[in-house]
Amino acid sequence: MTKEFVDVLVIGAGPSGCVSASYLFKNNVKVKVVEKTKFPRLVVGESLIPRVMDHFAEAELFEALDAMNFEKKLGARFIRGEEICVFDFSKKFGEGWDWTWQVPRADFDNTMAQEIVRKGIDLEFETEVLEVSFEGKNSKTIVKDAAGNLKEIHAKFIIDSSGYGRVLPRLLDLDTPSKLDPHSSIFTHVKDINRPEGEEGTQISFDILETEVWLWVIPFSNGNTSLGVVGPTDFINSLSENKDNADALKNAIQKSDYYIKRFKGTEFLFEPVKLENYSRAVKRMYGDGFALTGNSSEFLDPVFSSGVAFATESGMLAAKLYLKESQGIPVDWEVEFTQYMKNGIAVFTTYVKEWYTGNLQTLFFHQPENPDVKEKICSVLAGYVWNEENPFVKKHDHVIANMAYLLNMQKEQSPE
């Protein structure tokens, strides 16, 4: 069996892995990336939020991505019957990027992967991790390539960015149940032949069919659009008597007064994919010689498009902390990695929970709008969930519920 020696082994070539690898490489760290699949490959998570742009810029991946001319995402629209709430990222509390992208992830991830290869980073596709063992912080990882050849990779540190593959959580028994209720989704792409001109045709939208059920519409610059339905797992399973994903998604589209004309009868470009009970969590996010990033650690819910942002945030942070430690500077991984990430995850977890209780929807659709409140919520939706100058970050655990309660009380007390 051949042996290879590197400083850092990155498992997974998605956004988290590419950000980690690119940042380490530019800081003269010997890094190797192994990816189980062959790119391009289909993956969910096509709506980004502005916080990710900071990471792509710092990892020197922005220019390659920008050259692809992906659809720009300037905000997000939420629809509930005849009510509409639009968030504009340029009108948010605090500093930060005012835009991001809506992307077919197959193309997006492949662009990043090819860019790190172009930089000179060793990336092996179709290479599966079979075993991992540790001696102190040093690790030995056995991988198998597409031809069935085995290899030992010796590393001083592992960054697990394997996403839904969850390599180290599986191998090291780190999985734990999510604190969120079980939800599922079904999605596909369509050729958007009835797409309207202008902003209406390109704006990402979330159409609320019921309090806990919503349809996503994510237009791409290539003329295709991603369509998906999200809801409690029991509801998603009830959309088709024979459990046919295509029928289920068609039935969901039928429930949308806003989009039924645009998408009724539109041919699906691939058999709709179902993700069941997708929320994930882990017992711990790091250990001697490794860190878990992105979906390998936590995945919440697609409603606010936080997945890629947490992936790149944790990937960048893990790379920086490894680099710091390799330079002989003490690192408190519990405080600097776990607690930092958990603080941001807690904010988004509150927003996801309050979305499904209906409290956040009460704030979104209340008229007249409160511009100050909207700006502060917009900053959270843009991914700036560590900015504690924002009271909707600092007091996230009660501010939404309290405001929704007051608004509902006012509504009940106001004369018809």
Short mmCIF file of C-alpha atoms in Angstrom, two decimals:
data_model
loop_
_atom_site.label_atom_id
_atom_site.label_comp_id
_atom_site.label_asym_id
_atom_site.label_seq_id
_atom_site.Cartn_x
_atom_site.Cartn_y
_atom_site.Cartn_z
CA MET A 1 0.00 0.00 0.00
CA THR A 2 1.41 3.38 -0.97
CA LYS A 3 1.82 6.08 1.65
CA GLU A 4 1.45 9.83 1.42
CA PHE A 5 2.37 12.47 3.99
CA VAL A 6 0.63 15.85 4.21
CA ASP A 7 0.02 18.54 6.78
CA VAL A 8 -3.77 18.65 6.38
CA LEU A 9 -6.17 16.18 4.78
CA VAL A 10 -9.46 17.74 3.71
CA ILE A 11 -12.32 15.28 3.16
CA GLY A 12 -14.81 16.64 0.63
CA ALA A 13 -14.47 19.17 -2.21
CA GLY A 14 -17.66 21.16 -1.64
CA PRO A 15 -17.65 24.83 -0.58
CA SER A 16 -16.33 24.12 2.92
CA GLY A 17 -13.51 21.88 1.72
CA CYS A 18 -12.48 24.21 -1.10
CA VAL A 19 -12.43 27.27 1.17
CA SER A 20 -10.35 25.38 3.76
CA ALA A 21 -7.92 23.97 1.22
CA SER A 22 -7.48 27.22 -0.71
CA TYR A 23 -6.82 29.25 2.44
CA LEU A 24 -4.30 26.71 3.77
CA PHE A 25 -2.54 26.43 0.41
CA LYS A 26 -2.04 30.18 0.11
CA ASN A 27 -0.46 30.04 3.59
CA ASN A 28 2.08 27.40 2.46
CA VAL A 29 0.42 24.42 4.15
CA LYS A 30 0.77 21.06 2.38
CA VAL A 31 -2.87 20.10 1.87
CA LYS A 32 -4.60 17.23 0.10
CA VAL A 33 -8.31 16.95 -0.74
CA VAL A 34 -10.15 13.67 -1.30
CA GLU A 35 -13.67 13.64 -2.75
CA LYS A 36 -15.81 10.51 -2.96
CA THR A 37 -17.83 11.57 -6.01
CA LYS A 38 -16.98 12.75 -9.50
CA PHE A 39 -17.71 16.40 -10.32
CA PRO A 40 -19.93 17.92 -11.54
CA ARG A 41 -22.51 16.30 -9.30
CA LEU A 42 -26.03 17.21 -8.20
CA VAL A 43 -26.41 18.69 -4.73
CA VAL A 44 -29.00 20.83 -2.95
CA GLY A 45 -28.21 24.23 -1.43
CA GLU A 46 -28.51 26.52 -4.44
CA SER A 47 -29.40 29.76 -2.66
CA LEU A 48 -26.48 31.46 -0.94
CA ILE A 49 -26.43 34.35 1.56
CA PRO A 50 -24.04 37.33 1.55
CA ARG A 51 -21.83 36.14 4.43
CA VAL A 52 -20.33 33.47 2.14
CA MET A 53 -18.85 36.17 -0.11
CA ASP A 54 -16.43 37.16 2.66
CA HIS A 55 -15.09 33.60 2.69
CA PHE A 56 -14.80 33.23 -1.09
CA ALA A 57 -12.91 36.52 -1.25
CA GLU A 58 -10.53 35.60 1.60
CA ALA A 59 -9.89 32.15 0.12
CA GLU A 60 -9.16 33.77 -3.28
CA LEU A 61 -11.98 31.91 -5.01
CA PHE A 62 -14.22 34.89 -5.73
CA GLU A 63 -12.83 35.85 -9.15
CA ALA A 64 -13.25 32.35 -10.61
CA LEU A 65 -16.82 32.16 -9.31
CA ASP A 66 -17.71 35.68 -10.43
CA ALA A 67 -16.52 34.88 -13.97
CA MET A 68 -19.29 32.24 -14.23
CA ASN A 69 -21.99 34.96 -14.28
CA PHE A 70 -24.28 33.18 -11.86
CA GLU A 71 -27.61 34.88 -11.13
CA LYS A 72 -27.14 37.65 -8.59
CA LYS A 73 -29.23 37.38 -5.43
CA LEU A 74 -29.96 40.86 -4.08
CA GLY A 75 -32.44 39.76 -1.43
CA ALA A 76 -35.33 37.36 -0.95
CA ARG A 77 -39.11 37.43 -1.32
CA PHE A 78 -41.60 35.69 0.94
CA ILE A 79 -45.17 35.16 -0.31
CA ARG A 80 -48.22 34.21 1.77
CA GLY A 81 -51.40 34.32 -0.30
CA GLU A 82 -51.74 37.95 -1.36
CA GLU A 83 -49.19 39.16 1.19
CA ILE A 84 -45.61 39.77 0.04
CA CYS A 85 -42.50 40.64 2.07
CA VAL A 86 -39.26 41.49 0.25
CA PHE A 87 -35.88 41.75 1.95
CA ASP A 88 -33.19 43.82 0.22
CA PHE A 89 -29.67 42.94 1.40
CA SER A 90 -28.53 46.53 0.75
CA LYS A 91 -30.97 47.63 3.46
CA LYS A 92 -29.64 45.67 6.40
CA PHE A 93 -28.23 46.53 9.81
CA GLY A 94 -24.43 46.78 10.00
CA GLU A 95 -21.66 46.14 7.52
CA GLY A 96 -21.39 43.28 5.06
CA TRP A 97 -21.95 42.20 1.48
CA ASP A 98 -25.15 43.41 -0.18
CA TRP A 99 -25.51 40.52 -2.62
CA THR A 100 -24.60 36.93 -3.37
CA TRP A 101 -25.55 34.28 -5.97
CA GLN A 102 -28.26 31.77 -6.90
CA VAL A 103 -26.37 28.81 -8.34
CA PRO A 104 -26.75 25.38 -9.89
CA ARG A 105 -24.53 23.69 -7.34
CA ALA A 106 -23.14 21.18 -9.84
CA ASP A 107 -21.56 24.05 -11.80
CA PHE A 108 -20.74 26.14 -8.75
CA ASP A 109 -18.93 23.41 -6.82
CA ASN A 110 -17.12 22.22 -9.93
CA THR A 111 -15.87 25.75 -10.60
CA MET A 112 -14.38 25.93 -7.10
CA ALA A 113 -12.88 22.46 -7.32
CA GLN A 114 -11.25 23.16 -10.69
CA GLU A 115 -9.94 26.48 -9.36
CA ILE A 116 -8.14 24.86 -6.43
CA VAL A 117 -6.68 22.28 -8.83
CA ARG A 118 -5.52 25.15 -11.05
CA LYS A 119 -3.82 26.71 -8.04
CA GLY A 120 -1.85 23.50 -7.56
CA ILE A 121 -3.79 21.81 -4.75
CA ASP A 122 -3.77 18.00 -4.83
CA LEU A 123 -7.42 16.95 -5.26
CA GLU A 124 -8.43 13.33 -5.90
CA PHE A 125 -11.97 12.69 -7.10
CA GLU A 126 -13.73 9.31 -6.73
CA THR A 127 -11.66 8.57 -3.66
CA GLU A 128 -13.46 7.11 -0.67
CA VAL A 129 -12.35 7.20 2.96
CA LEU A 130 -12.50 3.70 4.44
CA GLU A 131 -10.76 4.00 7.81
CA VAL A 132 -9.29 6.69 10.03
CA SER A 133 -7.09 6.14 13.08
CA PHE A 134 -5.31 8.60 15.33
CA GLU A 135 -2.08 8.55 17.33
CA GLY A 136 -2.32 11.72 19.32
CA LYS A 137 -3.12 14.41 16.75
CA ASN A 138 -1.50 12.53 13.88
CA SER A 139 -3.82 10.49 11.71
CA LYS A 140 -3.65 7.63 9.24
CA THR A 141 -6.47 7.53 6.71
CA ILE A 142 -7.00 4.63 4.32
CA VAL A 143 -8.64 5.63 1.06
CA LYS A 144 -9.74 3.70 -2.03
CA ASP A 145 -9.67 5.24 -5.51
CA ALA A 146 -11.95 4.54 -8.49
CA ALA A 147 -9.73 1.66 -9.63
CA GLY A 148 -9.89 0.01 -6.20
CA ASN A 149 -6.34 0.92 -5.19
CA LEU A 150 -5.74 1.53 -1.50
CA LYS A 151 -3.51 4.23 -0.05
CA GLU A 152 -2.50 5.47 3.39
CA ILE A 153 -2.59 9.21 3.91
CA HIS A 154 -0.72 10.41 6.99
CA ALA A 155 -1.76 13.88 8.17
CA LYS A 156 -1.14 16.19 11.10
CA PHE A 157 -4.77 17.31 10.95
CA ILE A 158 -8.04 16.37 9.23
CA ILE A 159 -10.78 18.79 8.20
CA ASP A 160 -13.92 16.78 7.52
CA SER A 161 -15.97 18.70 4.97
CA SER A 162 -17.72 15.59 3.66
CA GLY A 163 -21.23 17.09 3.92
CA TYR A 164 -24.04 14.55 3.94
CA GLY A 165 -21.36 11.82 3.69
CA ARG A 166 -20.50 12.63 7.32
CA VAL A 167 -17.31 10.58 7.23
CA LEU A 168 -15.84 11.21 10.69
CA PRO A 169 -19.22 11.40 12.48
CA ARG A 170 -19.90 7.88 11.14
CA LEU A 171 -16.45 6.45 11.76
CA LEU A 172 -16.02 8.03 15.21
CA ASP A 173 -19.64 7.69 16.40
CA LEU A 174 -20.22 11.43 16.69
CA ASP A 175 -23.79 11.65 15.36
CA THR A 176 -26.55 12.87 17.66
CA PRO A 177 -30.22 13.74 17.00
CA SER A 178 -31.07 17.24 15.80
CA LYS A 179 -33.06 19.54 18.10
CA LEU A 180 -35.29 20.54 15.18
CA ASP A 181 -38.53 18.78 14.27
CA PRO A 182 -38.31 16.33 11.35
CA HIS A 183 -38.79 18.04 7.98
CA SER A 184 -38.18 16.80 4.46
CA SER A 185 -37.96 18.26 0.98
CA ILE A 186 -38.39 17.26 -2.66
CA PHE A 187 -36.71 19.27 -5.42
CA THR A 188 -35.78 19.33 -9.09
CA HIS A 189 -34.87 21.77 -11.89
CA VAL A 190 -37.10 22.93 -14.73
CA LYS A 191 -36.58 24.80 -17.97
CA ASP A 192 -38.30 28.04 -16.96
CA ILE A 193 -40.09 28.62 -20.30
CA ASN A 194 -42.72 30.93 -18.76
CA ARG A 195 -40.20 33.06 -16.83
CA PRO A 196 -41.34 36.73 -16.72
CA GLU A 197 -39.00 39.51 -17.78
CA GLY A 198 -37.11 41.61 -15.24
CA GLU A 199 -36.87 41.21 -11.49
CA GLU A 200 -39.98 39.02 -11.23
CA GLY A 201 -38.27 36.36 -13.33
CA THR A 202 -34.99 36.28 -11.45
CA GLN A 203 -35.97 36.87 -7.82
CA ILE A 204 -35.68 34.00 -5.37
CA SER A 205 -39.02 33.40 -3.65
CA PHE A 206 -40.46 31.34 -0.83
CA ASP A 207 -44.18 30.70 -1.27
CA ILE A 208 -45.87 29.72 2.00
CA LEU A 209 -48.52 27.09 1.29
CA GLU A 210 -49.24 26.42 4.97
CA THR A 211 -47.49 27.68 8.12
CA GLU A 212 -44.97 24.81 8.01
CA VAL A 213 -45.06 24.11 4.26
CA TRP A 214 -43.39 26.24 1.60
CA LEU A 215 -42.28 26.13 -2.00
CA TRP A 216 -38.89 27.46 -3.10
CA VAL A 217 -38.31 29.04 -6.50
CA ILE A 218 -34.65 29.75 -7.34
CA PRO A 219 -34.02 31.08 -10.87
CA PHE A 220 -30.59 30.52 -12.44
CA SER A 221 -28.83 32.59 -15.09
CA ASN A 222 -28.83 29.59 -17.48
CA GLY A 223 -32.63 29.79 -17.89
CA ASN A 224 -33.37 26.92 -15.53
CA THR A 225 -35.05 27.24 -12.15
CA SER A 226 -34.84 25.10 -9.03
CA LEU A 227 -38.22 24.11 -7.57
CA GLY A 228 -38.63 22.47 -4.20
CA VAL A 229 -41.20 21.86 -1.51
CA VAL A 230 -40.40 21.69 2.21
CA GLY A 231 -42.58 20.65 5.10
CA PRO A 232 -43.04 18.23 7.99
CA THR A 233 -42.02 14.75 6.86
CA ASP A 234 -45.52 13.36 7.31
CA PHE A 235 -46.95 16.10 5.09
CA ILE A 236 -44.32 15.59 2.38
CA ASN A 237 -45.02 11.84 2.42
CA SER A 238 -48.76 12.53 2.05
CA LEU A 239 -48.31 14.48 -1.22
CA SER A 240 -48.26 11.25 -3.23
CA GLU A 241 -50.19 8.09 -2.36
CA ASN A 242 -47.68 5.88 -4.17
CA LYS A 243 -44.64 7.82 -2.81
CA ASP A 244 -43.75 9.10 -6.28
CA ASN A 245 -41.51 12.17 -5.92
CA ALA A 246 -42.55 13.69 -9.25
CA ASP A 247 -46.25 13.39 -8.39
CA ALA A 248 -45.61 14.82 -4.94
CA LEU A 249 -43.84 17.90 -6.33
CA LYS A 250 -46.52 18.42 -8.98
CA ASN A 251 -49.18 18.28 -6.27
CA ALA A 252 -47.25 20.84 -4.22
CA ILE A 253 -47.05 23.21 -7.21
CA GLN A 254 -50.82 22.85 -7.63
CA LYS A 255 -51.21 24.30 -4.12
CA SER A 256 -49.41 27.52 -5.08
CA ASP A 257 -51.80 30.23 -6.28
CA TYR A 258 -48.83 32.41 -7.16
CA TYR A 259 -46.81 29.94 -9.22
CA ILE A 260 -49.30 27.43 -10.62
CA LYS A 261 -49.53 29.18 -14.02
CA ARG A 262 -45.78 29.61 -14.37
CA PHE A 263 -44.89 26.01 -13.58
CA LYS A 264 -48.01 23.90 -14.20
CA GLY A 265 -47.15 21.13 -16.64
CA THR A 266 -43.47 22.17 -16.87
CA GLU A 267 -41.23 19.20 -17.55
CA PHE A 268 -38.77 18.25 -14.82
CA LEU A 269 -35.16 18.12 -15.99
CA PHE A 270 -34.40 15.20 -13.66
CA GLU A 271 -36.37 12.90 -11.41
CA PRO A 272 -37.13 14.93 -8.27
CA VAL A 273 -34.86 14.14 -5.34
CA LYS A 274 -36.17 13.63 -1.82
CA LEU A 275 -34.20 14.57 1.28
CA GLU A 276 -35.91 13.08 4.32
CA ASN A 277 -35.41 14.29 7.91
CA TYR A 278 -32.39 16.28 6.76
CA SER A 279 -31.50 18.15 10.00
CA ARG A 280 -28.27 16.87 11.54
CA ALA A 281 -26.15 17.44 14.65
CA VAL A 282 -23.02 16.03 16.30
CA LYS A 283 -21.83 15.30 19.84
CA ARG A 284 -18.73 17.43 19.31
CA MET A 285 -17.29 19.47 16.46
CA TYR A 286 -13.59 18.76 16.95
CA GLY A 287 -11.15 16.37 18.59
CA ASP A 288 -7.42 15.74 18.78
CA GLY A 289 -6.27 16.11 15.20
CA PHE A 290 -9.60 16.89 13.48
CA ALA A 291 -12.42 19.38 13.01
CA LEU A 292 -15.88 18.89 11.51
CA THR A 293 -17.14 21.59 9.16
CA GLY A 294 -20.30 22.29 7.17
CA ASN A 295 -22.94 19.59 6.97
CA SER A 296 -20.49 17.13 8.51
CA SER A 297 -21.31 18.82 11.80
CA GLU A 298 -24.68 20.62 11.74
CA PHE A 299 -27.39 21.14 9.13
CA LEU A 300 -30.50 23.06 10.12
CA ASP A 301 -33.05 23.74 7.40
CA PRO A 302 -33.07 25.25 3.91
CA VAL A 303 -35.60 27.99 4.69
CA PHE A 304 -33.00 30.75 5.20
CA SER A 305 -30.26 29.26 2.99
CA SER A 306 -27.81 29.03 5.89
CA GLY A 307 -26.20 25.71 4.88
CA VAL A 308 -23.38 26.95 2.64
CA ALA A 309 -22.72 29.92 4.94
CA PHE A 310 -22.12 27.66 7.95
CA ALA A 311 -20.05 25.38 5.72
CA THR A 312 -17.70 28.12 4.57
CA GLU A 313 -17.64 29.84 7.99
CA SER A 314 -16.59 26.65 9.75
CA GLY A 315 -14.23 25.62 6.95
CA MET A 316 -12.41 28.94 7.02
CA LEU A 317 -12.29 28.98 10.81
CA ALA A 318 -10.92 25.43 11.06
CA ALA A 319 -8.18 26.29 8.55
CA LYS A 320 -7.22 29.45 10.45
CA LEU A 321 -7.11 27.70 13.81
CA TYR A 322 -4.99 24.85 12.43
CA LEU A 323 -2.59 27.40 10.92
CA LYS A 324 -2.40 29.24 14.24
CA GLU A 325 -1.74 26.01 16.13
CA SER A 326 0.91 24.89 13.63
CA GLN A 327 2.77 28.12 14.35
CA GLY A 328 2.99 27.22 18.04
CA ILE A 329 0.20 29.55 19.15
CA PRO A 330 -2.18 27.91 21.69
CA VAL A 331 -5.73 27.36 20.41
CA ASP A 332 -8.77 26.74 22.60
CA TRP A 333 -10.83 24.74 20.11
CA GLU A 334 -13.81 24.62 22.47
CA VAL A 335 -14.05 28.40 22.71
CA GLU A 336 -12.60 29.52 19.38
CA PHE A 337 -14.29 26.89 17.21
CA THR A 338 -17.20 25.10 18.89
CA GLN A 339 -18.58 28.00 20.93
CA TYR A 340 -18.13 30.46 18.10
CA MET A 341 -19.94 28.23 15.61
CA LYS A 342 -22.60 27.25 18.15
CA ASN A 343 -23.39 30.91 18.79
CA GLY A 344 -24.19 31.47 15.11
CA ILE A 345 -26.01 28.16 14.81
CA ALA A 346 -28.15 29.05 17.85
CA VAL A 347 -29.29 32.29 16.21
CA PHE A 348 -30.32 30.58 12.99
CA THR A 349 -31.91 27.71 14.94
CA THR A 350 -34.15 30.22 16.70
CA TYR A 351 -35.14 31.77 13.38
CA VAL A 352 -35.91 28.36 11.86
CA LYS A 353 -38.01 27.34 14.88
CA GLU A 354 -39.86 30.66 14.94
CA TRP A 355 -40.50 30.39 11.21
CA TYR A 356 -42.31 27.10 11.74
CA THR A 357 -44.24 28.36 14.80
CA GLY A 358 -45.47 31.22 12.62
CA ASN A 359 -44.01 33.92 14.88
CA LEU A 360 -41.42 35.05 12.36
CA GLN A 361 -44.03 35.08 9.61
CA THR A 362 -46.09 37.42 11.81
CA LEU A 363 -43.16 39.87 11.84
CA PHE A 364 -42.49 39.47 8.10
CA PHE A 365 -46.03 40.27 6.98
CA HIS A 366 -47.08 42.83 9.58
CA GLN A 367 -48.36 46.09 8.11
CA PRO A 368 -47.29 48.79 8.22
CA GLU A 369 -43.69 47.61 8.02
CA ASN A 370 -41.23 48.67 10.70
CA PRO A 371 -38.08 49.59 8.71
CA ASP A 372 -35.80 49.35 11.77
CA VAL A 373 -36.97 45.85 12.66
CA LYS A 374 -36.77 44.78 9.03
CA GLU A 375 -33.17 45.97 8.68
CA LYS A 376 -32.11 44.00 11.74
CA ILE A 377 -33.85 40.81 10.59
CA CYS A 378 -32.38 41.32 7.11
CA SER A 379 -28.87 41.30 8.61
CA VAL A 380 -29.59 37.89 10.15
CA LEU A 381 -30.97 36.58 6.84
CA ALA A 382 -27.76 37.81 5.18
CA GLY A 383 -25.78 35.56 7.53
CA TYR A 384 -24.28 38.12 9.89
CA VAL A 385 -25.35 36.13 12.92
CA TRP A 386 -22.28 36.89 15.03
CA ASN A 387 -22.88 40.66 15.12
CA GLU A 388 -24.11 41.14 18.69
CA GLU A 389 -24.59 44.87 18.11
CA ASN A 390 -27.77 43.66 16.39
CA PRO A 391 -30.42 43.04 19.09
CA PHE A 392 -32.07 40.49 16.80
CA VAL A 393 -28.84 38.50 17.15
CA LYS A 394 -28.04 39.18 20.80
CA LYS A 395 -31.60 38.63 22.04
CA HIS A 396 -32.62 36.07 19.42
CA ASP A 397 -33.94 33.58 21.97
CA HIS A 398 -36.88 35.79 22.94
CA VAL A 399 -37.14 38.92 20.77
CA ILE A 400 -39.08 37.30 17.90
CA ALA A 401 -41.57 35.49 20.11
CA ASN A 402 -42.13 38.61 22.26
CA MET A 403 -42.68 40.91 19.27
CA ALA A 404 -45.02 38.41 17.58
CA TYR A 405 -47.02 38.14 20.81
CA LEU A 406 -47.39 41.92 21.05
CA LEU A 407 -48.41 42.25 17.39
CA ASN A 408 -50.99 39.49 17.77
CA MET A 409 -52.36 41.14 20.92
CA GLN A 410 -52.67 44.47 19.11
CA LYS A 411 -54.48 42.78 16.25
CA GLU A 412 -56.94 41.10 18.59
CA GLN A 413 -57.64 44.35 20.42
CA SER A 414 -57.97 46.62 17.39
CA PRO A 415 -61.51 47.30 16.14
CA GLU A 416 -62.54 45.75 12.83
#
